[in-house]
Coordinates of C-alpha atoms in Angstrom, one line a residue:
Chain A
X1 CA -69.6 -54.2 39.9
X2 CA -71.9 -51.8 41.2
X3 CA -74.7 -54.3 41.2
X4 CA -74.6 -58.1 42.4
X5 CA -76.6 -60.9 41.4
X6 CA -78.7 -60.6 44.5
X7 CA -79.6 -57.3 43.3
X8 CA -78.5 -55.5 46.2
X9 CA -75.9 -52.4 45.8
X10 CA -72.5 -52.4 47.6
X11 CA -73.9 -50.1 49.7
X12 CA -76.7 -51.3 51.0
X13 CA -74.7 -54.8 51.6
X14 CA -71.9 -52.1 53.3
X15 CA -74.6 -50.5 55.7
X16 CA -75.6 -54.6 56.4
X17 CA -71.5 -56.3 57.1
X18 CA -73.3 -59.1 58.7
X19 CA -74.2 -60.3 54.8
X20 CA -70.7 -60.8 54.0
X21 CA -68.5 -60.9 56.9
X22 CA -68.3 -64.6 57.3
X23 CA -67.3 -64.9 53.8
X24 CA -64.5 -62.1 53.7
X25 CA -63.2 -63.4 57.0
X26 CA -63.2 -67.1 56.1
X27 CA -60.7 -66.5 53.4
X28 CA -62.4 -68.9 50.9
X29 CA -64.8 -66.6 48.8
X30 CA -65.9 -69.6 46.6
X31 CA -69.5 -69.6 47.8
X32 CA -69.4 -65.6 48.3
X33 CA -72.1 -64.1 46.5
X34 CA -69.6 -60.7 46.9
X35 CA -67.0 -62.5 44.0
X36 CA -67.9 -65.3 41.8
X37 CA -70.3 -63.5 39.6
X38 CA -68.2 -60.9 39.4
X39 CA -65.0 -61.9 39.0
X40 CA -64.7 -65.1 37.4
X41 CA -65.5 -63.1 34.0
X42 CA -62.2 -62.1 33.8
X43 CA -60.9 -65.7 34.0
X44 CA -59.3 -66.8 31.0
X45 CA -60.2 -70.5 32.1
X46 CA -63.7 -69.9 32.4
X47 CA -64.5 -68.3 29.3
X48 CA -62.3 -71.7 27.8
X49 CA -64.7 -73.8 29.9
X50 CA -67.5 -72.3 28.3
X51 CA -66.3 -72.8 24.8
X52 CA -66.6 -76.6 25.8
X53 CA -62.4 -77.2 24.9
X54 CA -61.2 -77.6 28.2
X55 CA -63.7 -79.1 31.4
X56 CA -61.6 -79.5 33.6
X57 CA -61.5 -77.8 36.6
X58 CA -58.7 -79.1 39.0
X59 CA -56.3 -76.4 37.4
X60 CA -58.3 -73.3 37.7
X61 CA -57.0 -70.9 39.9
X62 CA -58.0 -70.5 43.3
X63 CA -61.4 -67.6 42.6
X64 CA -60.2 -64.1 43.4
X65 CA -61.2 -62.9 47.2
X66 CA -62.5 -59.7 47.8
X67 CA -62.0 -57.7 50.8
X68 CA -64.2 -55.0 51.8
X69 CA -63.1 -51.5 52.7
X70 CA -62.4 -51.3 56.7
X71 CA -64.0 -47.7 57.2
X72 CA -67.3 -46.9 55.0
X73 CA -66.9 -43.6 53.3
X74 CA -69.6 -41.1 53.3
X75 CA -70.6 -41.4 50.4
X76 CA -71.2 -45.2 51.2
X77 CA -73.7 -44.1 53.3
X78 CA -75.3 -41.1 52.6
X79 CA -77.2 -40.8 49.3
X80 CA -77.0 -36.8 49.8
X81 CA -73.0 -37.1 50.3
X82 CA -72.9 -39.6 46.9
X83 CA -74.7 -36.8 45.0
X84 CA -72.6 -33.9 46.2
X85 CA -69.6 -36.2 45.3
X86 CA -71.2 -36.9 42.1
X87 CA -71.5 -33.3 41.2
X88 CA -68.0 -32.7 42.2
X89 CA -66.9 -35.4 39.4
X90 CA -69.4 -34.1 36.9
X91 CA -68.3 -30.6 37.2
X92 CA -64.3 -31.3 36.4
X93 CA -65.9 -33.4 33.3
X94 CA -67.5 -30.5 32.5
X95 CA -64.2 -28.7 33.0
X96 CA -62.3 -30.7 31.1
X97 CA -65.0 -30.2 28.1
X98 CA -64.5 -26.4 28.5
X99 CA -60.8 -27.0 28.3
X100 CA -61.2 -28.9 24.9
X101 CA -63.4 -26.2 23.6
X102 CA -61.2 -22.9 24.7
X103 CA -58.0 -25.3 23.0
X104 CA -60.2 -25.8 19.6
X105 CA -61.3 -22.0 19.7
X106 CA -57.9 -20.6 20.6
X107 CA -56.4 -22.8 17.9
X108 CA -58.9 -21.4 15.2
X109 CA -59.1 -17.6 16.5
X110 CA -55.5 -16.8 17.3
X111 CA -54.1 -16.9 13.4
X112 CA -56.9 -14.1 12.5
X113 CA -58.0 -12.2 15.5
X114 CA -54.1 -12.0 17.5
X115 CA -51.9 -9.2 16.8
X116 CA -48.2 -9.5 17.0
X117 CA -48.4 -8.6 20.0
X118 CA -50.9 -11.2 21.3
X119 CA -49.3 -13.3 19.8
X120 CA -47.3 -14.3 23.0
X121 CA -50.0 -15.5 24.6
X122 CA -51.1 -18.7 22.2
X123 CA -48.6 -21.3 22.9
X124 CA -49.8 -20.6 26.9
X125 CA -53.4 -20.1 26.1
X126 CA -52.8 -23.6 24.1
X127 CA -51.0 -25.3 27.0
X128 CA -53.8 -23.9 29.7
X129 CA -56.7 -25.3 27.9
X130 CA -55.0 -28.9 27.2
X131 CA -54.0 -28.6 31.2
X132 CA -57.5 -28.4 31.8
X133 CA -59.0 -30.8 29.2
X134 CA -56.5 -33.6 30.7
X135 CA -56.6 -32.6 34.3
X136 CA -60.3 -32.2 34.5
X137 CA -60.7 -35.9 33.2
X138 CA -57.6 -37.4 35.3
X139 CA -59.2 -35.4 38.6
X140 CA -62.3 -36.4 37.7
X141 CA -61.6 -40.0 37.3
X142 CA -59.6 -40.1 40.3
X143 CA -62.2 -38.4 42.5
X144 CA -64.5 -40.7 41.0
X145 CA -62.6 -43.6 42.3
X146 CA -62.0 -42.7 45.6
X147 CA -65.3 -41.5 46.6
X148 CA -68.0 -43.4 44.4
X149 CA -66.6 -46.5 42.9
X150 CA -66.9 -49.6 44.8
X151 CA -64.0 -49.8 47.4
X152 CA -62.4 -53.2 46.9
X153 CA -58.8 -54.7 47.2
X154 CA -59.0 -58.3 45.5
X155 CA -56.7 -60.9 45.5
X156 CA -56.3 -63.5 42.7
X157 CA -54.5 -66.8 42.6
X158 CA -52.4 -67.0 39.3
X159 CA -52.5 -70.9 37.6
X160 CA -49.7 -72.8 36.9
X161 CA -47.1 -71.5 34.0
X162 CA -46.7 -74.9 32.3
X163 CA -49.7 -75.9 29.9
X164 CA -51.1 -79.4 30.8
X165 CA -49.6 -82.8 29.4
X166 CA -52.3 -83.6 27.4
X167 CA -52.4 -79.9 25.8
X168 CA -48.9 -80.4 25.2
X169 CA -48.9 -84.1 23.4
X170 CA -51.6 -82.6 21.1
X171 CA -49.4 -79.4 20.0
X172 CA -46.5 -81.8 19.3
X173 CA -48.5 -84.0 17.7
X174 CA -50.0 -81.4 15.5
X175 CA -46.3 -79.8 14.8
X176 CA -45.4 -83.8 13.6
X177 CA -48.9 -84.2 11.5
X178 CA -47.9 -80.3 10.0
X179 CA -44.5 -81.6 9.1
X180 CA -45.6 -84.8 7.5
X181 CA -48.0 -82.7 5.6
X182 CA -45.5 -80.6 4.0
X183 CA -44.1 -84.0 2.0
X184 CA -40.6 -82.3 3.1
X185 CA -39.4 -86.0 4.4
X186 CA -40.4 -87.4 1.4
X187 CA -39.3 -84.9 -1.3
X188 CA -35.8 -84.7 -0.5
X189 CA -35.0 -82.6 -3.8
X190 CA -37.6 -79.7 -2.3
X191 CA -35.7 -80.3 1.3
X192 CA -32.4 -79.3 -0.1
X193 CA -32.6 -76.4 -2.1
X194 CA -35.2 -75.0 0.8
X195 CA -32.3 -75.5 3.1
X196 CA -29.6 -74.0 0.3
X197 CA -31.9 -71.1 -0.2
X198 CA -32.7 -70.1 3.5
X199 CA -29.4 -71.1 4.6
X200 CA -27.9 -68.4 2.0
X201 CA -29.9 -66.0 3.5
X202 CA -27.5 -65.8 6.7
X203 CA -25.0 -64.1 4.3
X204 CA -26.7 -60.9 3.5
X205 CA -25.8 -58.9 6.7
X206 CA -22.1 -60.2 6.4
X207 CA -20.9 -57.5 3.7
X208 CA -22.4 -54.9 5.8
X209 CA -20.7 -56.0 8.9
X210 CA -17.6 -55.8 6.6
X211 CA -17.9 -51.7 7.0
X212 CA -17.0 -52.1 10.3
X213 CA -14.0 -53.5 9.8
X214 CA -10.6 -52.0 8.1
X215 CA -12.1 -52.6 4.4
X216 CA -14.2 -49.2 5.0
X217 CA -10.7 -47.4 5.2
X218 CA -9.6 -48.7 2.0
X219 CA -10.0 -45.7 0.2
X220 CA -9.0 -43.2 2.6
X221 CA -11.9 -41.7 2.8
X222 CA -11.3 -40.5 6.6
X223 CA -8.0 -38.9 5.3
X224 CA -8.2 -37.0 2.3
X225 CA -11.0 -34.7 1.7
X226 CA -12.1 -32.7 -2.0
X227 CA -9.5 -29.9 -2.0
X228 CA -6.3 -30.6 -3.9
X229 CA -3.5 -28.7 -5.8
X230 CA -5.0 -25.8 -7.9
X231 CA -8.8 -25.7 -6.1
X232 CA -10.6 -22.5 -5.9
X233 CA -11.7 -21.2 -2.6
X234 CA -15.0 -19.8 -2.5
X235 CA -17.5 -18.9 -0.5
X236 CA -21.2 -20.6 0.4
X237 CA -22.6 -18.9 -2.9
X238 CA -19.8 -19.8 -5.1
X239 CA -18.0 -17.1 -5.5
X240 CA -14.2 -17.0 -5.5
X241 CA -12.0 -15.2 -2.9
X242 CA -9.4 -12.7 -4.0
X243 CA -7.0 -11.5 -2.2
X244 CA -7.6 -8.2 -1.1
X245 CA -11.3 -9.0 0.0
X246 CA -10.4 -9.6 3.2
X247 CA -9.9 -6.6 5.7
X248 CA -7.3 -7.0 8.7
X249 CA -8.8 -9.0 11.6
X250 CA -11.4 -11.0 9.0
X251 CA -12.3 -14.3 8.9
X252 CA -14.2 -16.1 5.9
X253 CA -15.5 -19.7 5.7
X254 CA -14.3 -20.6 2.2
X255 CA -15.3 -24.4 0.4
X256 CA -13.4 -26.2 -2.3
X257 CA -14.9 -24.9 -5.8
X258 CA -15.8 -28.6 -6.6
X259 CA -19.3 -30.0 -7.4
X260 CA -21.2 -30.2 -4.1
X261 CA -18.3 -28.6 -2.3
X262 CA -20.0 -26.7 0.0
X263 CA -22.3 -29.5 0.9
X264 CA -19.2 -31.8 2.3
X265 CA -19.0 -32.4 5.6
X266 CA -14.8 -32.3 5.8
X267 CA -13.9 -29.6 3.7
X268 CA -14.9 -26.3 5.3
X269 CA -12.1 -24.1 5.6
X270 CA -12.0 -20.7 7.3
X271 CA -9.5 -18.0 5.6
X272 CA -8.2 -15.6 8.4
X273 CA -6.5 -12.6 7.5
X274 CA -3.5 -11.0 10.5
X275 CA -0.7 -8.6 10.0
X276 CA 2.2 -10.9 8.1
X277 CA 4.5 -10.0 11.1
X278 CA 2.0 -11.6 13.8
X279 CA 2.2 -14.7 11.7
X280 CA 4.3 -17.5 13.7
X281 CA 4.4 -20.3 10.4
X282 CA 5.5 -23.6 12.0
X283 CA 8.7 -25.2 10.5
X284 CA 8.4 -26.5 7.0
X285 CA 5.3 -24.2 6.4
X286 CA 7.0 -21.0 5.8
X287 CA 4.7 -20.7 2.2
X288 CA 1.8 -22.2 3.4
X289 CA -0.2 -18.7 3.6
X290 CA 0.0 -15.6 1.7
X291 CA 0.3 -12.1 2.8
X292 CA -1.3 -12.8 6.5
X293 CA -3.8 -15.0 5.3
X294 CA -3.9 -18.0 6.7
X295 CA -6.6 -21.3 6.2
X296 CA -7.1 -23.9 8.9
X297 CA -9.7 -26.7 8.6
X298 CA -13.2 -25.6 10.7
X299 CA -13.7 -29.0 12.5
X300 CA -12.4 -29.4 15.7
X301 CA -9.8 -31.9 16.2
X302 CA -11.9 -33.4 19.2
X303 CA -15.5 -34.2 18.4
X304 CA -16.2 -32.5 15.5
X305 CA -17.7 -29.0 16.2
X306 CA -17.2 -25.7 14.2
X307 CA -14.5 -24.3 15.3
X308 CA -15.0 -20.7 14.0
X309 CA -15.5 -18.2 16.4
X310 CA -12.5 -16.3 16.2
X311 CA -11.1 -13.4 18.3
X312 CA -9.1 -10.7 15.4
X313 CA -6.8 -9.3 18.7
X314 CA -5.7 -12.0 20.5
X315 CA -6.5 -14.7 17.1
X316 CA -7.7 -17.3 19.4
X317 CA -9.9 -19.9 17.9
X318 CA -12.8 -20.9 20.2
X319 CA -14.8 -24.4 20.1
X320 CA -18.2 -23.5 21.6
X321 CA -18.6 -27.1 22.4
X322 CA -16.3 -27.9 25.0
X323 CA -14.1 -24.7 24.9
X324 CA -11.1 -26.0 22.9
X325 CA -9.1 -22.9 22.0
X326 CA -6.5 -22.4 19.3
X327 CA -4.1 -20.1 18.5
X328 CA -4.7 -19.2 14.6
X329 CA -1.4 -16.9 14.8
X330 CA 0.8 -20.1 15.8
X331 CA -0.3 -23.2 13.7
X332 CA -3.7 -23.2 15.2
X333 CA -1.8 -24.6 18.2
X334 CA -3.9 -26.0 21.2
X335 CA -3.9 -23.5 23.9
X336 CA -6.7 -25.0 26.0
X337 CA -9.3 -27.6 26.3
X338 CA -9.6 -31.3 25.3
X339 CA -8.6 -31.3 21.8
X340 CA -5.8 -33.3 21.6
X341 CA -4.2 -32.1 18.4
X342 CA -4.3 -28.8 16.4
X343 CA -6.5 -27.7 13.4
X344 CA -5.0 -29.2 10.3
X345 CA -3.7 -26.0 8.0
X346 CA -4.2 -25.8 4.6
X347 CA -1.3 -24.7 2.1
X348 CA -2.7 -21.8 0.3
X349 CA -1.5 -19.5 -2.6
X350 CA -2.4 -16.9 -4.8
X351 CA -3.1 -17.6 -8.5
X352 CA -2.6 -15.4 -11.4
X353 CA -6.0 -13.9 -11.3
X354 CA -5.7 -13.1 -7.7
X355 CA -7.9 -15.8 -6.3
X356 CA -6.9 -18.0 -3.5
X357 CA -6.2 -21.6 -4.4
X358 CA -5.3 -24.4 -2.5
X359 CA -1.7 -25.9 -2.7
X360 CA -2.9 -29.7 -1.7
X361 CA -5.2 -31.5 0.3
X362 CA -4.5 -31.2 3.7
X363 CA -1.8 -33.1 5.0
X364 CA -3.4 -35.0 7.7
X365 CA -7.0 -36.2 8.4
X366 CA -9.3 -33.5 9.6
X367 CA -11.7 -33.4 12.3
X368 CA -11.6 -35.8 15.0
X369 CA -9.6 -39.2 16.2
X370 CA -10.6 -42.4 14.9
X371 CA -9.0 -46.1 15.6
X372 CA -6.7 -46.4 12.6
X373 CA -5.4 -42.9 12.8
X374 CA -1.6 -42.6 13.6
X375 CA -0.7 -39.1 14.0
Chain B
X1 CA -12.6 62.3 -41.6
X2 CA -12.4 58.7 -42.8
X3 CA -9.5 57.3 -40.1
X4 CA -11.2 59.0 -37.1
X5 CA -14.4 56.7 -37.1
X6 CA -12.4 53.9 -38.1
X7 CA -9.5 54.5 -35.5
X8 CA -12.9 55.1 -33.1
X9 CA -13.6 51.6 -34.4
X10 CA -10.2 50.5 -33.9
X11 CA -10.3 51.2 -30.1
X12 CA -14.1 50.1 -29.4
X13 CA -13.0 46.8 -29.7
X14 CA -10.8 46.0 -27.0
X15 CA -13.2 48.6 -24.9
X16 CA -16.1 46.5 -25.2
X17 CA -13.7 43.4 -24.2
X18 CA -12.3 45.1 -21.3
X19 CA -15.9 46.4 -19.9
X20 CA -17.1 42.8 -20.1
X21 CA -14.4 41.3 -18.4
X22 CA -15.1 44.0 -15.6
X23 CA -19.0 43.4 -15.9
X24 CA -18.2 39.7 -15.7
X25 CA -15.5 40.0 -12.7
X26 CA -18.4 42.3 -10.7
X27 CA -20.9 39.8 -11.7
X28 CA -18.5 36.9 -10.6
X29 CA -17.6 39.1 -7.4
X30 CA -21.4 39.5 -6.7
X31 CA -22.8 36.2 -7.2
X32 CA -20.0 33.8 -7.9
X33 CA -17.9 34.0 -5.3
X34 CA -19.7 33.6 -2.7
X35 CA -21.0 30.3 -3.7
X36 CA -17.2 29.3 -4.3
X37 CA -15.7 30.3 -1.1
X38 CA -18.6 28.3 1.0
X39 CA -16.8 25.2 0.2
X40 CA -13.8 26.6 2.7
X41 CA -16.0 28.6 5.1
X42 CA -15.6 27.0 8.6
X43 CA -19.7 27.7 8.9
X44 CA -20.7 24.7 6.8
X45 CA -22.6 21.8 8.2
X46 CA -19.8 19.2 8.0
X47 CA -16.5 21.3 8.8
X48 CA -19.0 22.6 11.8
X49 CA -19.3 18.7 13.0
X50 CA -15.7 18.3 13.1
X51 CA -15.1 21.2 15.4
X52 CA -17.6 20.5 17.6
X53 CA -16.5 16.9 17.2
X54 CA -13.4 17.9 18.3
X55 CA -14.0 20.1 21.2
X56 CA -16.1 17.1 22.5
X57 CA -12.8 14.8 21.7
X58 CA -11.0 17.3 23.6
X59 CA -13.1 17.0 26.8
X60 CA -14.0 13.4 26.6
X61 CA -11.6 11.2 25.0
X62 CA -8.3 12.8 24.7
X63 CA -7.2 12.0 28.2
X64 CA -6.3 8.2 26.8
X65 CA -6.3 8.3 23.0
X66 CA -4.0 11.4 22.9
X67 CA -4.6 14.9 21.8
X68 CA -3.5 14.3 18.4
X69 CA -5.6 11.0 18.1
X70 CA -2.0 9.3 18.4
X71 CA -3.4 7.2 21.4
X72 CA -1.3 6.2 24.7
X73 CA -0.7 4.3 27.6
X74 CA -4.7 4.5 28.3
X75 CA -6.3 3.9 24.8
X76 CA -5.0 3.2 21.2
X77 CA -4.7 5.3 18.5
X78 CA -7.7 6.7 16.9
X79 CA -6.3 7.6 13.8
X80 CA -8.0 5.6 10.6
X81 CA -10.6 3.6 12.7
X82 CA -13.4 5.3 10.9
X83 CA -16.7 6.9 11.8
X84 CA -18.1 3.6 12.2
X85 CA -15.7 2.7 14.6
X86 CA -16.8 5.9 17.1
X87 CA -20.7 5.0 16.3
X88 CA -20.4 1.6 17.5
X89 CA -18.4 2.4 20.4
X90 CA -19.7 5.6 22.2
X91 CA -23.5 4.8 21.1
X92 CA -23.2 1.4 22.4
X93 CA -22.2 3.2 25.7
X94 CA -18.8 1.1 25.6
X95 CA -17.0 4.4 25.2
X96 CA -15.8 6.2 27.2
X97 CA -14.6 3.2 28.9
X98 CA -15.7 2.6 32.7
X99 CA -13.1 0.2 33.9
X100 CA -10.6 -1.6 32.2
X101 CA -12.0 -5.3 32.2
X102 CA -11.3 -8.2 29.9
X103 CA -14.4 -6.2 27.7
X104 CA -15.8 -3.1 27.7
X105 CA -19.6 -4.1 28.6
X106 CA -22.8 -2.4 27.0
X107 CA -23.6 1.0 29.0
X108 CA -26.2 3.6 28.3
X109 CA -24.7 6.0 25.9
X110 CA -23.2 9.1 27.3
X111 CA -23.7 11.1 24.5
X112 CA -26.7 12.3 22.2
X113 CA -26.8 10.5 18.7
X114 CA -26.2 14.6 17.0
X115 CA -23.2 14.8 19.5
X116 CA -21.8 11.0 18.7
X117 CA -22.0 12.0 14.8
X118 CA -19.9 15.1 15.9
X119 CA -17.6 12.9 17.5
X120 CA -17.4 10.6 14.7
X121 CA -16.5 13.6 11.8
X122 CA -14.5 14.4 14.1
X123 CA -12.4 11.3 14.2
X124 CA -13.0 10.3 10.3
X125 CA -11.2 13.4 9.2
X126 CA -8.4 11.8 10.9
X127 CA -7.1 9.2 8.4
X128 CA -10.3 8.0 7.1
X129 CA -11.9 4.8 7.3
X130 CA -15.2 2.7 7.3
X131 CA -18.1 5.1 7.6
X132 CA -21.8 4.1 7.7
X133 CA -22.9 3.3 4.0
X134 CA -26.0 5.6 3.0
X135 CA -29.7 5.2 2.8
X136 CA -31.8 3.2 5.7
X137 CA -29.7 0.9 7.6
X138 CA -31.9 -1.6 7.9
X139 CA -33.8 -2.2 4.5
X140 CA -31.8 -5.0 3.3
X141 CA -33.7 -8.8 2.6
X142 CA -34.7 -10.4 5.8
X143 CA -34.1 -14.1 3.8
X144 CA -30.8 -12.9 2.6
X145 CA -29.8 -11.6 6.0
X146 CA -30.7 -15.0 7.8
X147 CA -28.5 -16.6 5.6
X148 CA -25.5 -14.5 6.5
X149 CA -26.2 -14.2 10.0
X150 CA -25.7 -17.8 10.0
X151 CA -22.8 -18.2 8.3
X152 CA -20.8 -15.1 9.4
X153 CA -22.6 -14.0 12.9
X154 CA -24.6 -17.1 14.9
X155 CA -21.2 -19.0 15.9
X156 CA -20.7 -16.3 18.0
X157 CA -23.6 -14.2 19.0
X158 CA -26.0 -17.4 19.0
X159 CA -28.9 -18.0 16.2
X160 CA -31.2 -15.9 17.8
X161 CA -28.9 -13.1 19.0
X162 CA -28.2 -14.1 22.4
X163 CA -24.3 -13.7 22.2
X164 CA -22.1 -16.2 24.0
X165 CA -19.1 -16.8 25.3
X166 CA -15.6 -17.0 24.0
X167 CA -12.3 -17.8 25.4
X168 CA -10.3 -16.4 29.0
X169 CA -13.7 -14.4 30.1
X170 CA -14.5 -12.5 27.0
X171 CA -17.7 -12.7 25.1
X172 CA -19.7 -12.3 22.2
X173 CA -22.6 -9.7 23.4
X174 CA -26.2 -10.1 22.5
X175 CA -27.7 -8.1 19.6
X176 CA -30.4 -7.9 21.7
X177 CA -30.2 -3.8 22.4
X178 CA -28.1 -2.8 19.5
X179 CA -29.5 0.0 17.3
X180 CA -29.1 -0.7 13.4
X181 CA -26.1 1.8 13.8
X182 CA -24.5 0.2 16.4
X183 CA -25.1 -3.4 14.3
X184 CA -23.6 -1.7 11.1
X185 CA -20.7 0.0 12.8
X186 CA -19.4 -2.8 14.6
X187 CA -19.7 -4.9 11.3
X188 CA -17.8 -2.0 9.5
X189 CA -15.0 -1.5 12.3
X190 CA -14.6 -4.9 14.2
X191 CA -14.5 -4.0 17.6
X192 CA -12.1 -5.7 20.3
X193 CA -11.9 -9.2 19.0
X194 CA -14.8 -9.2 16.5
X195 CA -13.8 -10.1 13.0
X196 CA -13.7 -6.7 10.8
X197 CA -16.2 -7.5 7.7
X198 CA -14.8 -5.6 4.8
X199 CA -17.2 -4.2 1.9
X200 CA -15.3 -7.0 -0.3
X201 CA -16.6 -9.6 2.0
X202 CA -20.4 -8.1 2.5
X203 CA -21.3 -5.7 0.3
X204 CA -23.3 -3.2 2.3
X205 CA -26.6 -4.3 1.0
X206 CA -25.7 -7.3 2.3
X207 CA -25.0 -6.0 5.8
X208 CA -28.2 -4.0 5.7
X209 CA -29.8 -7.2 5.3
X210 CA -28.2 -8.7 8.2
X211 CA -29.0 -5.5 10.0
X212 CA -32.9 -6.2 9.3
X213 CA -32.7 -9.8 10.0
X214 CA -30.8 -8.7 13.5
X215 CA -33.3 -6.6 14.4
X216 CA -36.3 -9.0 13.3
X217 CA -34.4 -12.4 15.4
X218 CA -34.0 -10.2 18.5
X219 CA -37.7 -8.7 18.2
X220 CA -39.8 -11.1 17.1
X221 CA -42.5 -12.3 19.3
X222 CA -42.0 -15.2 21.4
X223 CA -44.8 -17.6 21.1
X224 CA -43.8 -20.5 22.9
X225 CA -44.0 -18.3 26.5
X226 CA -40.8 -17.8 28.0
X227 CA -37.9 -17.6 26.0
X228 CA -35.3 -18.6 28.9
X229 CA -32.6 -16.4 27.3
X230 CA -33.4 -17.6 24.1
X231 CA -30.2 -20.1 24.6
X232 CA -32.0 -23.1 22.7
X233 CA -32.4 -26.6 23.9
X234 CA -29.8 -26.4 27.1
X235 CA -31.8 -23.9 29.3
X236 CA -34.9 -25.6 27.8
X237 CA -34.0 -29.1 28.6
X238 CA -32.8 -27.9 32.1
X239 CA -35.6 -26.3 33.0
X240 CA -37.8 -29.2 31.7
X241 CA -36.3 -31.8 33.8
X242 CA -35.8 -29.7 37.1
X243 CA -38.8 -28.1 36.8
X244 CA -41.2 -30.3 35.0
X245 CA -40.1 -33.6 36.0
X246 CA -39.5 -32.4 39.6
X247 CA -43.4 -31.4 39.6
X248 CA -44.4 -34.5 37.9
X249 CA -42.9 -36.8 40.6
X250 CA -44.0 -34.6 43.2
X251 CA -47.9 -35.0 42.2
X252 CA -47.1 -38.9 41.9
X253 CA -45.8 -39.0 45.2
X254 CA -48.6 -36.9 46.6
X255 CA -51.2 -39.6 44.4
X256 CA -49.6 -42.4 45.9
X257 CA -49.4 -41.1 49.7
X258 CA -53.2 -40.7 49.4
X259 CA -54.0 -44.0 48.0

């Protein structure tokens, strides 16, 4: 772009505006030496024409119109200014190179040479050098474009959207011809079995859609957990929890003693111990706790966060996500926050060996609400 | 003649025994007795500490907690709270209490470590209670400590020990300044609203592992630069959007205005 076909540089032509002035002011640059040679290269029509497949010229869009900048820049007029601008751009590019070198050196040197105290500089240094590397290229490119590159605005008309009528006919013919060549029109067995096979593909996603409907809950997976009568409460490492293990004002996270019980999403339970007289069991749940030990689901009934922030003096259970607060001494009743239901309580007792055991599964679904939930 | 020496012999037996007993008694009085008495002697280290702790207690604590540790309108009873509780409360500066706030804030400790040990000995002598385990408090297994911390502590104190909010203005304090004794004392005594962790729930070795992990995670270098309080993705995202994106939009506008 810096050299035009007549061999003159942009700067030469800008110094002598009379050369291009007429073409630019006329608005029609078909004959302008500024544009024809350079811009038509980007015209796909011209490419087609050069391949000999489309000789038509009537549909070719008008060639782009270039407007020279009104005010020549310093670098356009003075070779010394241009050199100076060039040096500035080059300096930015070198800065970018140094940034890359610095990044690589930091990355490889830091693990061997940095002490633990220096380590805090590692990531900031990487960031600094990466900034230099990227910003150097970017700023250099901007400066280059603004000072040295040809500064022209060009307008190019779009060609019509529709293909030519001949082209459309040819495509249609090719399709018809292609269909004939498959032989499907004559071979009805082939055609019918193809329709059968391809048509039945539509059935494939149907079973997946079923999972969105009521069938998914047929097994009551949302309503039941792995807790059941006689299942021991164990810690994360699998050791069972014995009565007396918990001090007053303690909380222990308990899982069911079943295979994979620690990994299940709906079973985590917290076992809390408080003074028996502090406990106000809900009606019908008087025998669900043992000597001040009471067990609730960890999962918030609002959106399922773990409610394990237990305050042993107030007996508040606090959900860190949306500040729902439950009263552990009073059936995990909601005191505050967006949760609509109390935390489900796990009925527990102590077996002959002194270990905590579940009396049954949770009597209501644990965790957040869902469509089919009635309570 | 025959009987005289035999009588002498008959008498010499008891005489020797009496003499021997006398010598043993004298030897015991000379060497054994002082050692035996030492256990009740008020000059020994332990009872000295209790005595000194009593003085400190009467001056600094008895106004609220009562002359006999029985508690009162100003403060709870300290009978049976144990040495660990005293070490946590006093070494972290929470006691003596500054004002009746929702939660006692951390302050500069008012007593030296030696004085704190004396206070702890005095309170521990009344009703027992948990005391710090012997040995180094932070020589546990770091990896085990991490697992136990995330299971038992991180829900309130944050995964990096930065603390967090609780209900009604209460909060779980950050662990960044807590000493090994303070962390151990807190786990053993369950101060304020923090649950207690008995030795059956977390063995002393497991508690030591937690102490080591807390000290590791709160002192660990921050290779990412500014930690933003170590509160995780929320403040990081906030800074990214408010500062980072705003700066980028500003630069973009500037470039656009210059074009």
